[in-house]
Short mmCIF file of C-alpha atoms and ligand atoms in Angstrom, two decimals:
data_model
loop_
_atom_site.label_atom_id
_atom_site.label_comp_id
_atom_site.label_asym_id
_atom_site.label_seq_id
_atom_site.Cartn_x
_atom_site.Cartn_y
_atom_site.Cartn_z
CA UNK A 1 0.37 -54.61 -65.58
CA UNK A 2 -1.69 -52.29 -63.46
CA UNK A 3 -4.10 -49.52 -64.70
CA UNK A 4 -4.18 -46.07 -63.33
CA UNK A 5 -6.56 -43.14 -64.13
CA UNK A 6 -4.44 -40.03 -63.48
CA UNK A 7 -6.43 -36.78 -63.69
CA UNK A 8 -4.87 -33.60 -64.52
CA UNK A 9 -7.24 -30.34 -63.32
CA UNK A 10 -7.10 -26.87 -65.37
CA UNK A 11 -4.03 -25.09 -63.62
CA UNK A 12 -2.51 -28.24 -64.55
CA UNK A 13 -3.07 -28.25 -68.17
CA UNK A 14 -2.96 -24.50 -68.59
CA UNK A 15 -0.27 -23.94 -71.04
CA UNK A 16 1.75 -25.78 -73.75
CA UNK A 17 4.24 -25.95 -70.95
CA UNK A 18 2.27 -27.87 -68.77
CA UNK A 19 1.02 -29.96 -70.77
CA UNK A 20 4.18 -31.19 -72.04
CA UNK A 21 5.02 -31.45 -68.58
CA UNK A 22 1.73 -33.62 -67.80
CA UNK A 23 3.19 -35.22 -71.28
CA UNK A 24 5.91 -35.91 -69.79
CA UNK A 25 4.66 -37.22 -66.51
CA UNK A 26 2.23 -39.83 -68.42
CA UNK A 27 5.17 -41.05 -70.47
CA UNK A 28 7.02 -42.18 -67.14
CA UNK A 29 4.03 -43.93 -66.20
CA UNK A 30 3.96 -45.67 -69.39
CA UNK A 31 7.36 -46.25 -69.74
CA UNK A 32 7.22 -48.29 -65.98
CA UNK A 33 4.35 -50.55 -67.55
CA UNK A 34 1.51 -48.81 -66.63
CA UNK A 35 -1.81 -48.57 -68.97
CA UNK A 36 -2.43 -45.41 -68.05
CA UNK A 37 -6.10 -43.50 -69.21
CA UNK A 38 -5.82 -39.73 -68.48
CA UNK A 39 -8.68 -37.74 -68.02
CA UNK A 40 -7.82 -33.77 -68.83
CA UNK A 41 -9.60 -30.75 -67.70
CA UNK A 42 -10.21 -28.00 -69.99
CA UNK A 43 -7.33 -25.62 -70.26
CA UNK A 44 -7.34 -23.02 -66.97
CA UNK A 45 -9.97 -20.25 -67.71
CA UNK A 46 -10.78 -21.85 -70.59
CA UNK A 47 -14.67 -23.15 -69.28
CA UNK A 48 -15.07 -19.84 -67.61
CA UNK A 49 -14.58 -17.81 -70.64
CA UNK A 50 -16.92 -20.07 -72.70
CA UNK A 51 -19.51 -19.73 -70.33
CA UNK A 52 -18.72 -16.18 -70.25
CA UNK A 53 -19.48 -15.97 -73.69
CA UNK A 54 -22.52 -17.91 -73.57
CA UNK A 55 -23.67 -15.51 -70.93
CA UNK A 56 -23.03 -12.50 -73.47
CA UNK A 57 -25.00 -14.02 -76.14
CA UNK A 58 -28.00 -14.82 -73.84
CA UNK A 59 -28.26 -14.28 -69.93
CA UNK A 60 -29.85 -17.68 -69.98
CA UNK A 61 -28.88 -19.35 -72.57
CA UNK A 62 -30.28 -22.75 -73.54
CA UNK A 63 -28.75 -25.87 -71.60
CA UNK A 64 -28.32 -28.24 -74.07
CA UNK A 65 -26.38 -25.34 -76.22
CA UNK A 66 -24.78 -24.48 -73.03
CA UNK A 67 -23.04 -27.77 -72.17
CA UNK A 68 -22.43 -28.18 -76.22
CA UNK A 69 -20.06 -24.94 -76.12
CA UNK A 70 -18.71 -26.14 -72.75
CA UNK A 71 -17.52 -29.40 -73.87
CA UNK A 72 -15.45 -28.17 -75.83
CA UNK A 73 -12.78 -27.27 -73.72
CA UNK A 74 -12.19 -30.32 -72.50
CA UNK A 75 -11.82 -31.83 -76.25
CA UNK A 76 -8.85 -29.31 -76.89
CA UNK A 77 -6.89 -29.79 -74.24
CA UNK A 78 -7.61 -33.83 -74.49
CA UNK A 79 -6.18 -33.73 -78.33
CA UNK A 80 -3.07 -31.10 -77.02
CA UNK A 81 -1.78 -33.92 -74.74
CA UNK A 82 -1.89 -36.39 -77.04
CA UNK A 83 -0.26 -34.70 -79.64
CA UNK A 84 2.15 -33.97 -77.28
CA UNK A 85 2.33 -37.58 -76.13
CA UNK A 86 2.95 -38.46 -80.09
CA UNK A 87 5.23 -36.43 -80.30
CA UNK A 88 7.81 -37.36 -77.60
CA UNK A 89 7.03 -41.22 -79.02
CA UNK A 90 4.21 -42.49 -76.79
CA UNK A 91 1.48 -43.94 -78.61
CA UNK A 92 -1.98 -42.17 -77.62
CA UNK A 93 -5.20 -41.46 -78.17
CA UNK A 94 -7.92 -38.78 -77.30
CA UNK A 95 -11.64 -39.43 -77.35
CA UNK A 96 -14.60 -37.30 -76.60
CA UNK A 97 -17.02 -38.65 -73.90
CA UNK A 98 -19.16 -39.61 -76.59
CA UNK A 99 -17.23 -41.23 -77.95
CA UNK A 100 -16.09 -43.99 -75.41
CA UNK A 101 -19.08 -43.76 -73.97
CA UNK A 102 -19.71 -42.16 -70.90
CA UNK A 103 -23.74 -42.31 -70.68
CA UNK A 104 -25.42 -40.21 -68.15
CA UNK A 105 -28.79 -38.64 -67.50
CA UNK A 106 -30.23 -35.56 -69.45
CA UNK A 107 -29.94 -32.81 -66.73
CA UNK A 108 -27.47 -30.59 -68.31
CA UNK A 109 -25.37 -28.81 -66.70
CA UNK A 110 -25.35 -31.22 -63.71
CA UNK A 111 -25.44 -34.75 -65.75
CA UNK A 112 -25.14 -37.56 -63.26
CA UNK A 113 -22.72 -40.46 -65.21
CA UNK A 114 -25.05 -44.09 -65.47
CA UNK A 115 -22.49 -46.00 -67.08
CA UNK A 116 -19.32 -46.20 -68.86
CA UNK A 117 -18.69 -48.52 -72.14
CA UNK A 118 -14.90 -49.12 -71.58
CA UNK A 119 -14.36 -51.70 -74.66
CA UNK A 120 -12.79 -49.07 -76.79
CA UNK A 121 -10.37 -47.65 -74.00
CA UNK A 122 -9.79 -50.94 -73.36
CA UNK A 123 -8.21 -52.02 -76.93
CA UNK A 124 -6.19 -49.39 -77.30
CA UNK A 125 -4.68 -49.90 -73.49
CA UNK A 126 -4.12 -53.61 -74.84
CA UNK A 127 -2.62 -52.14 -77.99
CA UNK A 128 -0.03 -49.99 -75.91
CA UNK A 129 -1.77 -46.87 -76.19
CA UNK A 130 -2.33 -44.39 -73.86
CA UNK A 131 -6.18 -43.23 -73.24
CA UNK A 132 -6.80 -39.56 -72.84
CA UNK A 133 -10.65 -39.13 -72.12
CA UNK A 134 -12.18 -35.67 -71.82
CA UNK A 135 -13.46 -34.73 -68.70
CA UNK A 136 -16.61 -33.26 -67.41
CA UNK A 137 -18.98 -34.65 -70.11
CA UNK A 138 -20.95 -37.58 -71.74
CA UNK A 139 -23.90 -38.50 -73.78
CA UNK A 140 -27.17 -38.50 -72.22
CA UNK A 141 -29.55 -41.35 -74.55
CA UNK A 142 -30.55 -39.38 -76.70
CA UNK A 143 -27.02 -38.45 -78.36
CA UNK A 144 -26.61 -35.14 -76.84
CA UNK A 145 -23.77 -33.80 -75.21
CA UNK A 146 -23.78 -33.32 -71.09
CA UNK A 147 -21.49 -32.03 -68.62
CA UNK A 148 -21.48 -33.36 -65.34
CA UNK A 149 -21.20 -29.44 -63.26
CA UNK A 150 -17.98 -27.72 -62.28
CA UNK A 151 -15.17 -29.57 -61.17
CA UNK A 152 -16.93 -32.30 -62.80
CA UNK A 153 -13.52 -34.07 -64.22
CA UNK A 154 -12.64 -35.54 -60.76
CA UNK A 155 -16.01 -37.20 -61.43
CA UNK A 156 -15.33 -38.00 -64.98
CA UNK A 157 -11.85 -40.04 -63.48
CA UNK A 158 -12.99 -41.73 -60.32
CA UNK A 159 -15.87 -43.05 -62.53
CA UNK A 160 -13.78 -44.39 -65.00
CA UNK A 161 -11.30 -46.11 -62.78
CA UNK A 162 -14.63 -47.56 -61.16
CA UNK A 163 -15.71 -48.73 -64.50
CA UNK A 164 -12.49 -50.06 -65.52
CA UNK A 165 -10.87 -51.74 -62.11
CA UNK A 166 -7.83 -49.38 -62.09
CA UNK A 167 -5.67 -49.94 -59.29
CA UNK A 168 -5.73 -46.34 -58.29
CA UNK A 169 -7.19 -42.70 -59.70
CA UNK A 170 -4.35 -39.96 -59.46
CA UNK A 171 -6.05 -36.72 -59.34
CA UNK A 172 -2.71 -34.13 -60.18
CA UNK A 173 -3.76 -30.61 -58.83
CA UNK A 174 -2.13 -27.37 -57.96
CA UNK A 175 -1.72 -28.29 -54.40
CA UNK A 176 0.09 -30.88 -53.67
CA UNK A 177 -3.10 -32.98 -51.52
CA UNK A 178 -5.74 -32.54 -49.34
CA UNK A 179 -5.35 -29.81 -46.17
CA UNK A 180 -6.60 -28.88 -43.61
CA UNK A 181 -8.73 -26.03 -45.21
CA UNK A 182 -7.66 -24.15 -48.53
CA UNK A 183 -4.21 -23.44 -47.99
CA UNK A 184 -4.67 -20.37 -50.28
CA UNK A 185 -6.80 -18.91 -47.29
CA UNK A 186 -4.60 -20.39 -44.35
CA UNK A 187 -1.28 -20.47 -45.11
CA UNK A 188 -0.58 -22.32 -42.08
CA UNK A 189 -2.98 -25.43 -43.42
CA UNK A 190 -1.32 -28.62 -42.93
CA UNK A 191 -1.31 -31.09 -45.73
CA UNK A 192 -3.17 -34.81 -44.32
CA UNK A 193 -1.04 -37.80 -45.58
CA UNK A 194 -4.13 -39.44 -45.16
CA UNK A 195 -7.82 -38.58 -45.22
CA UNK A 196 -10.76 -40.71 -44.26
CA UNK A 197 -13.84 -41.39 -46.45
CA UNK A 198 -16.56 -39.93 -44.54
CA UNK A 199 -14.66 -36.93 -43.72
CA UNK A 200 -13.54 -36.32 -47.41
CA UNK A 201 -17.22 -36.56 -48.11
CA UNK A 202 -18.47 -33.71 -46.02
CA UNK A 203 -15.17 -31.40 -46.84
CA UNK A 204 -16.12 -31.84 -50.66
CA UNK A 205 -19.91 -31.69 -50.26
CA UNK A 206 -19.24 -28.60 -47.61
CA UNK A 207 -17.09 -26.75 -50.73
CA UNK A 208 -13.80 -28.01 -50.31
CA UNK A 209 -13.16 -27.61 -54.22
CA UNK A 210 -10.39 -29.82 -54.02
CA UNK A 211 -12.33 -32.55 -55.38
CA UNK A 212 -16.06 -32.61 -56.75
CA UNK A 213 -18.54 -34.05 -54.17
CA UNK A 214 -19.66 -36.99 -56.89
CA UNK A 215 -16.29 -37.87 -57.63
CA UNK A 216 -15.96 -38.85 -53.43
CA UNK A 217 -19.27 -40.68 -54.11
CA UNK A 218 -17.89 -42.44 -56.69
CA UNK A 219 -14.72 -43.38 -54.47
CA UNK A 220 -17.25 -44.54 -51.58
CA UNK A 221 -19.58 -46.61 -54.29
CA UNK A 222 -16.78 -48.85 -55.61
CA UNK A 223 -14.34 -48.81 -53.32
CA UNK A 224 -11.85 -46.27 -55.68
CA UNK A 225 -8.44 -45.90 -54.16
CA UNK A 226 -7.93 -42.26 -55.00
CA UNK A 227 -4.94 -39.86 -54.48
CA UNK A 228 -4.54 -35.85 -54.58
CA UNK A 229 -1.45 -34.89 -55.93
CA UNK A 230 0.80 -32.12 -57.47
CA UNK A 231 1.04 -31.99 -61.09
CA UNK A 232 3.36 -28.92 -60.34
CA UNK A 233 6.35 -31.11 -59.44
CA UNK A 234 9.39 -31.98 -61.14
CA UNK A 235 7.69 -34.59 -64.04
CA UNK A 236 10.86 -36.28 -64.16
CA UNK A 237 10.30 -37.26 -60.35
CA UNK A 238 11.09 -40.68 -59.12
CA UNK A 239 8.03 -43.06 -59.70
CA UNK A 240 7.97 -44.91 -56.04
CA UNK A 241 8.41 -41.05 -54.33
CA UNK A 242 5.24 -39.70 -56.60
CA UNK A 243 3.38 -42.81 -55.42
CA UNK A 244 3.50 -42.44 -51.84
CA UNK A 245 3.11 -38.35 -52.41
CA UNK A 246 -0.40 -36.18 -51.85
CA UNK A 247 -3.00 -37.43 -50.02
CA UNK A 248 -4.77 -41.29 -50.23
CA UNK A 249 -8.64 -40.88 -49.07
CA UNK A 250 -8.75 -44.10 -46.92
CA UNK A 251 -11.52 -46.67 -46.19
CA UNK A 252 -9.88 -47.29 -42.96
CA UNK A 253 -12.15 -45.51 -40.43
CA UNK A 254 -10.55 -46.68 -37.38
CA UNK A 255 -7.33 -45.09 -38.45
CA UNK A 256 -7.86 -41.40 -37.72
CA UNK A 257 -10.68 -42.21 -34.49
CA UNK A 258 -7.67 -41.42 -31.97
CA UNK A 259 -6.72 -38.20 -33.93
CA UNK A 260 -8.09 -34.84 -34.17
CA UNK A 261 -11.69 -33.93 -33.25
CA UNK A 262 -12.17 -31.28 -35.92
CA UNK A 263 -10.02 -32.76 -39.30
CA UNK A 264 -10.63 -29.62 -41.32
CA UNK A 265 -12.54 -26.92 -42.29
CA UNK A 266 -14.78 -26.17 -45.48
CA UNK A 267 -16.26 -22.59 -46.81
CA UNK A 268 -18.72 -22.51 -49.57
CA UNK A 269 -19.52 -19.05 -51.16
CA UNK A 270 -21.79 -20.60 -53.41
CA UNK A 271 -24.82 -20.00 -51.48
CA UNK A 272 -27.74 -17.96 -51.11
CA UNK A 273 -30.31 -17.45 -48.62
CA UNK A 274 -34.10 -16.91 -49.27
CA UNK A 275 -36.69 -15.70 -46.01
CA UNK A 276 -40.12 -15.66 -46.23
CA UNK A 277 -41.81 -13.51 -43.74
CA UNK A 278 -45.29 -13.86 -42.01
CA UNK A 279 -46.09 -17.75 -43.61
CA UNK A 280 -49.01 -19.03 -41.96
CA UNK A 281 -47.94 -21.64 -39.78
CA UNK A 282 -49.98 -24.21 -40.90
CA UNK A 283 -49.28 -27.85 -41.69
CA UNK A 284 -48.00 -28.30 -44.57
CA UNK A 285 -46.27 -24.85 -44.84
CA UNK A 286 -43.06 -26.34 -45.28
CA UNK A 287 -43.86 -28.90 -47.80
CA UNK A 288 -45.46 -26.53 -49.88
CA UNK A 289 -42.83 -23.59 -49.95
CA UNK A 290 -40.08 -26.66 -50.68
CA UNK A 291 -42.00 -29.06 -52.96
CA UNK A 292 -41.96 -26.94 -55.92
CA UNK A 293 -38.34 -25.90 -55.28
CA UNK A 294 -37.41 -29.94 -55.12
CA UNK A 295 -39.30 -30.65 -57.92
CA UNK A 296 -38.05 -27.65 -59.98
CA UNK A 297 -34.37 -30.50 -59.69
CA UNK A 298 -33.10 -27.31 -57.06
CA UNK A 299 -31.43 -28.52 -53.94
CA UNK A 300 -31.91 -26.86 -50.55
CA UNK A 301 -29.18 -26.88 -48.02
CA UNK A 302 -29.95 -25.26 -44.64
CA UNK A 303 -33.86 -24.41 -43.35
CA UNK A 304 -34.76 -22.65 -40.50
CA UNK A 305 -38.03 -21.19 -39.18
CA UNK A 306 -39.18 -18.96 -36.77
CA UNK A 307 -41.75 -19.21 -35.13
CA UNK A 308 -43.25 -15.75 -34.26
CA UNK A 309 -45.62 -14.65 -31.33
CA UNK A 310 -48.63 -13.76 -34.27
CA UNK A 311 -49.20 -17.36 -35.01
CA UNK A 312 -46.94 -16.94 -38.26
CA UNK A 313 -43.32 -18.32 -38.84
CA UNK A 314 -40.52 -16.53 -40.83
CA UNK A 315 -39.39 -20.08 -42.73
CA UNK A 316 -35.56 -19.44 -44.15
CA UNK A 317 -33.46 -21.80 -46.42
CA UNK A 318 -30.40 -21.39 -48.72
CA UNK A 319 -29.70 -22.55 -51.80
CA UNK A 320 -26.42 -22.83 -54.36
CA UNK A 321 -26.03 -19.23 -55.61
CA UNK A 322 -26.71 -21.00 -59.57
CA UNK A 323 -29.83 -21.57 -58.52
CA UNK A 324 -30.76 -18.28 -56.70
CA UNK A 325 -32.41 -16.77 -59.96
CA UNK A 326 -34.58 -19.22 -60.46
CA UNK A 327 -35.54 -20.52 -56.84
CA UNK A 328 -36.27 -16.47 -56.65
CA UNK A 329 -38.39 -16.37 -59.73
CA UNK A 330 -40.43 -19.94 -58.48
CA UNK A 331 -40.99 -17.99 -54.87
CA UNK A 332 -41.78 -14.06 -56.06
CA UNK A 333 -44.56 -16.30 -59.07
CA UNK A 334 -45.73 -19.03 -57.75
CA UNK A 335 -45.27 -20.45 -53.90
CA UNK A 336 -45.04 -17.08 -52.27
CA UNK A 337 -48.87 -16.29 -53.08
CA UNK A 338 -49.73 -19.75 -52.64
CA UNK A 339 -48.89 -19.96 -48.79
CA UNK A 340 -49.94 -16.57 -48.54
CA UNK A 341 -46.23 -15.00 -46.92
CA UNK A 342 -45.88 -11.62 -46.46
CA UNK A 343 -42.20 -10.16 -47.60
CA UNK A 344 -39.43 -12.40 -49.63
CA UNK A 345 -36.09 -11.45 -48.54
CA UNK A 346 -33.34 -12.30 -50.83
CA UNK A 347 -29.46 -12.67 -49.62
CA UNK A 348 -26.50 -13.89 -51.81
CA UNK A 349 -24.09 -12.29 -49.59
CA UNK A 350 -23.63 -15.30 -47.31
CA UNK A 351 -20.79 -17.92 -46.81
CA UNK A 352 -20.93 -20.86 -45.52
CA UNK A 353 -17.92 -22.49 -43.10
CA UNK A 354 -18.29 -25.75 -41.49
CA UNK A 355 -16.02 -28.01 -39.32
CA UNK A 356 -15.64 -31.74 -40.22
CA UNK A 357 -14.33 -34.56 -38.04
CA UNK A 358 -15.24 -37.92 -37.26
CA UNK A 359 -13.73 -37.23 -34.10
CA UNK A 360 -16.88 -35.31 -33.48
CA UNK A 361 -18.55 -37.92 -32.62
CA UNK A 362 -17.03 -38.97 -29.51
CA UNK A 363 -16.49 -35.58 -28.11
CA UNK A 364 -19.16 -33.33 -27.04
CA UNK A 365 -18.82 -29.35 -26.70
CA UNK A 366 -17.42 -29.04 -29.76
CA UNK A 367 -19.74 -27.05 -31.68
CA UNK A 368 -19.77 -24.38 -29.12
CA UNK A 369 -16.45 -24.28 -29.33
CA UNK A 370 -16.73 -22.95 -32.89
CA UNK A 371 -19.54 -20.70 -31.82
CA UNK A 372 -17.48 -19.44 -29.14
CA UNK A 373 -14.67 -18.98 -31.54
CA UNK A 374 -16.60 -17.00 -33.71
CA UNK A 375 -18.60 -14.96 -31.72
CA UNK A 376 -14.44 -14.05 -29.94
CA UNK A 377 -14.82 -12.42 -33.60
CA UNK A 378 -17.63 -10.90 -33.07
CA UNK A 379 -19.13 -12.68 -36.13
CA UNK A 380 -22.56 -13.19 -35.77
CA UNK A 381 -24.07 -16.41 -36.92
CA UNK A 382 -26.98 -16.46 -39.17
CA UNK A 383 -27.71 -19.92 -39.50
CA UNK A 384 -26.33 -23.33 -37.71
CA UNK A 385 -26.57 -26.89 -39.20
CA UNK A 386 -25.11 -30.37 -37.54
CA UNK A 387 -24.34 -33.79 -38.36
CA UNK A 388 -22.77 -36.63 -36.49
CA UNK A 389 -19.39 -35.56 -37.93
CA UNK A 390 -19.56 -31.88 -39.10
CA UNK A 391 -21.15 -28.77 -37.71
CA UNK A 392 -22.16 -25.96 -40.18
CA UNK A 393 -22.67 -21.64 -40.02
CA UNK A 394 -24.35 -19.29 -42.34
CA UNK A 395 -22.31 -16.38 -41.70
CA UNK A 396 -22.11 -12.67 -43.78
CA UNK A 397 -19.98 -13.56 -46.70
CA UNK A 398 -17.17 -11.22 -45.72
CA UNK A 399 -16.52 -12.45 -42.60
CA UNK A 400 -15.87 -16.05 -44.06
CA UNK A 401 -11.90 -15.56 -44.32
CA UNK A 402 -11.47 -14.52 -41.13
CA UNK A 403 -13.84 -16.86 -39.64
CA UNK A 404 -11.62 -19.96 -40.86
CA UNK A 405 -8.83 -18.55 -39.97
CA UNK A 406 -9.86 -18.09 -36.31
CA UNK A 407 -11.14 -21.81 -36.45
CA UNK A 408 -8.18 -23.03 -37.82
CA UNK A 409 -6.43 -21.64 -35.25
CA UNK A 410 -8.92 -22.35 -32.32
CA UNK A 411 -8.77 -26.39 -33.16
CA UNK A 412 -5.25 -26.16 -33.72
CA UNK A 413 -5.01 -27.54 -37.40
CA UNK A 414 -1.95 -25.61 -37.74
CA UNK A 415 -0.33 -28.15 -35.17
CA UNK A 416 1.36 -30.82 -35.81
CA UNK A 417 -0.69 -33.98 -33.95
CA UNK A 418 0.87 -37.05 -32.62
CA UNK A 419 -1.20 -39.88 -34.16
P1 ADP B 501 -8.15 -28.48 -60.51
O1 ADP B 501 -8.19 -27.46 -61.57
O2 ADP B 501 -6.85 -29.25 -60.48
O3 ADP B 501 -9.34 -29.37 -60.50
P2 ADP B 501 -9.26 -27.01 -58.30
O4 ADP B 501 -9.04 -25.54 -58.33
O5 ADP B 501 -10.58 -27.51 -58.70
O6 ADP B 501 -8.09 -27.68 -59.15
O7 ADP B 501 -8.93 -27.60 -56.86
C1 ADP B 501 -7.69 -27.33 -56.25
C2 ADP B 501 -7.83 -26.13 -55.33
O8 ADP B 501 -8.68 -26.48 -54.25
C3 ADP B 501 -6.57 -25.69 -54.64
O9 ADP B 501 -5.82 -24.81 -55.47
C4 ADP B 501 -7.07 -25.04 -53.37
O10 ADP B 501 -7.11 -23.63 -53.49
C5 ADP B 501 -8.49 -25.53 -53.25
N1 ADP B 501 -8.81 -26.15 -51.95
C6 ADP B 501 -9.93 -25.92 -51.22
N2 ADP B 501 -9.92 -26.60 -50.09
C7 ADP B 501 -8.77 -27.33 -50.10
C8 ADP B 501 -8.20 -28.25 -49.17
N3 ADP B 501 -8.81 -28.59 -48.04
N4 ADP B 501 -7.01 -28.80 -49.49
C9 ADP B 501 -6.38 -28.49 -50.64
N5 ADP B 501 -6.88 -27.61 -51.55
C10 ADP B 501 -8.05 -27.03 -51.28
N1 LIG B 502 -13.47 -27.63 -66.97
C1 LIG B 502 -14.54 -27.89 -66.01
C2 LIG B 502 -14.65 -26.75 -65.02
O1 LIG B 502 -13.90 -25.79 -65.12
C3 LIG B 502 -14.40 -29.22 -65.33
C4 LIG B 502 -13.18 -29.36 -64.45
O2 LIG B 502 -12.23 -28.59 -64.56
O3 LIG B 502 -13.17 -30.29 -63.65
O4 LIG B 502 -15.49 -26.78 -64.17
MG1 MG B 503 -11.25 -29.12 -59.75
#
């Protein structure tokens, strides 16, 4: 009897409806002879009103208290599905993350899992039952509650199955699998049957919300087979059609080389860019303006610096816009006046877009293809990043629809490729 970890995501769960619908869904699983451990989201809206309220209380409220209150909507929806389960006859079971237990680090807010205990899960799979675990939080060693950062129950699942040998992790969505960008933005996106690894890596970790950058790292780690599907579907739908549906993120390299250069295309609005003006251009310089920003746990994405003709360089870098605030605060206090830099320039209207394919790295001239798309536009570009299989902008943030739309088009993702 195989185990699969299906994951259901907030649109998914977002009203008694669905989740007698996801309900429904598990119970065909089940009733095929599948253990089957379910890892919920919270309820849709539900995580951004708590944090809204959190927000209201304090504009910076305490982290620990934080990721307390946010946990929370994970635990309802987790005990709604298996009352529903009960209800229609299907033995089940919710538990908290702390209570199976999912052990990560203290950084709240953006716990990284360490381990799972799957005993527990395990005896009730063995007794029939099917396992609903909350997503998006554990227990750090200390006994308090985490939660592993938005999006975080992709992670939650993909670690799990990792943990527990499943045969597969479903993750049920609103779409129904991976495309070629957000199909919300392009309607035209095409839908990939199949998506490589590497490339699923840099769409997540470019902002391809999809699925949550750790969760791919999970998949990568221990070799998870993991699907995105619809959870919007007809529950009733045949078993063999729903397991061939969505997207499967293959290990398979080799499979896509012959196919398109540019796969698909990823926009982050999450980010915010920081200049400082007139910084000595010493040695060093760099190392000291990014130090304390690494060792205050923030990460920086792009850099770039300018070298002017005074002897002084204008050193830029962006951040994720959750930790603008406080990268702002660490530069306006404390490394600004250290390197001596003249003006601090703050922007958090930026987007980022980037193109990923690991055809990319057999064909040259791509990336000025995207420039040349863009600046066809007239969309200037602010910063540029590359990697062997992915080449990133920093572009004004309200350009960024129509900038992946016009790269969509210019690579052709809207056609239909012969493989
Ligand atoms: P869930 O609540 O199920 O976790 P998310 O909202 O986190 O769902 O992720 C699904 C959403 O990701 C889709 O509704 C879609 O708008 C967005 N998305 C972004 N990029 C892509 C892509 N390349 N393919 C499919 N969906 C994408
Ligand atoms: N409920 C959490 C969030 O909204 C985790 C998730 O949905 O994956 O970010
Ligand atoms: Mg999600």
């Amino acid at each position: 009897m195989s185990l699969i970890v299906q994951k259901y995501g907030g649109t998914s769960m977002g009203s008694v409806e669905r989740i007698r619908n996801v309900a429904k869904r598990v119970a065909k699983w089940h009733a095929a002879g599948h253990q089957v451990v379910v890892v919920p989201s919270a309820m849709s809206g539900e995580t951004n009103r708590l944090l809204g309220l959190a927000k209201e209380i304090s504009p910076r409220p305490d982290a620990r208290e934080q990721d307390m209150l946010a946990a929370t909507g994970e635990q309802a929806s987790s005990s709604l599905l298996a009352m529903a389960l009960i209800a229609m006859g299907v033995p089940a079971r919710s538990y908290a993350g702390w209570q199976v237990a999912v052990h990560t680090d203290s950084a709240y807010t953006k716990a990284r899992i360490k381990s799972i205990d799957s005993d527990r899960v395990k005896g009730d799979l063995d007794a029939g039952r099917v396992v609903i675990v909350t997503g998006f939080q554990g227990i750090d060693d200390n006994g308090n509650i985490t939660t592993l950062g938005r999006g975080g129950s992709d992670t939650s699942a993909v670690a799990i199955a990792a943990a527990m040998g499943a045969e597969e992790c479903l993750i049920f969505t609103d779409v129904d699998g991976v495309y070629t960008t957000d199909p919300r933005v392009v309607p035209e996106a095409r839908r990939m049957s199949v998506v490589s690894f590497e490339e699923m890596f840099e769409l997540a970790s470019l902002g391809s919300k999809v699925l949550q950058i750790r969760s791919v790292e999970f998949a990568g780690k221990y070799r998870v087979p993991v699907r995105v599907l619809s959870s919007l579907t007809d529950p009733e739908i045949a078993l063999e059609e729903e397991k061939n549906s969505g997207t499967l993120i293959t290990f398979e390299e080799d499979q896509k080389m012959e196919a398109a250069v540019v796969s698909g295309i990823a926009f982050s609005r999450d980010e915010a860019k920081f200049t400082l003006r007139a910084v000595p251009d010493t040695p060093g310089v760099a190392y000291s303006i990014l130090g304390p920003i690494a060792a205050a746990n923030i990460d920086v994405d792009m850099i770039l610096q300018n070298l002017s003709a005074q002897g002084t360089t204008d050193f830029s870098f962006t951040v994720n816009r959750i930790d603008a605030d406080r990268t702002n605060e660490l530069l306006e206090t404390q490394i600004g006046p250290a390197v001596g830099a003249g003006e601090i320039v703050f922007d958090s209207k930026v987007a980022k877009v980037s193109i990923v394919g690991i055809g990319m790295r057999s064909h040259a001239g791509v990336a000025s293809a995207m420039f040349r798309a863009l600046s066809e536009e007239g969309i200037n570009i602010q910063m540029i990043s590359t990697s062997e299989i992915k080449t990133s902008v920093v572009i004004d943030e309200k350009y960024m629809e129509l900038a992946v739309r016009a790269l969509h088009k210019a690579f052709e993702l809207d056609q239909e490729k012969a493989q």
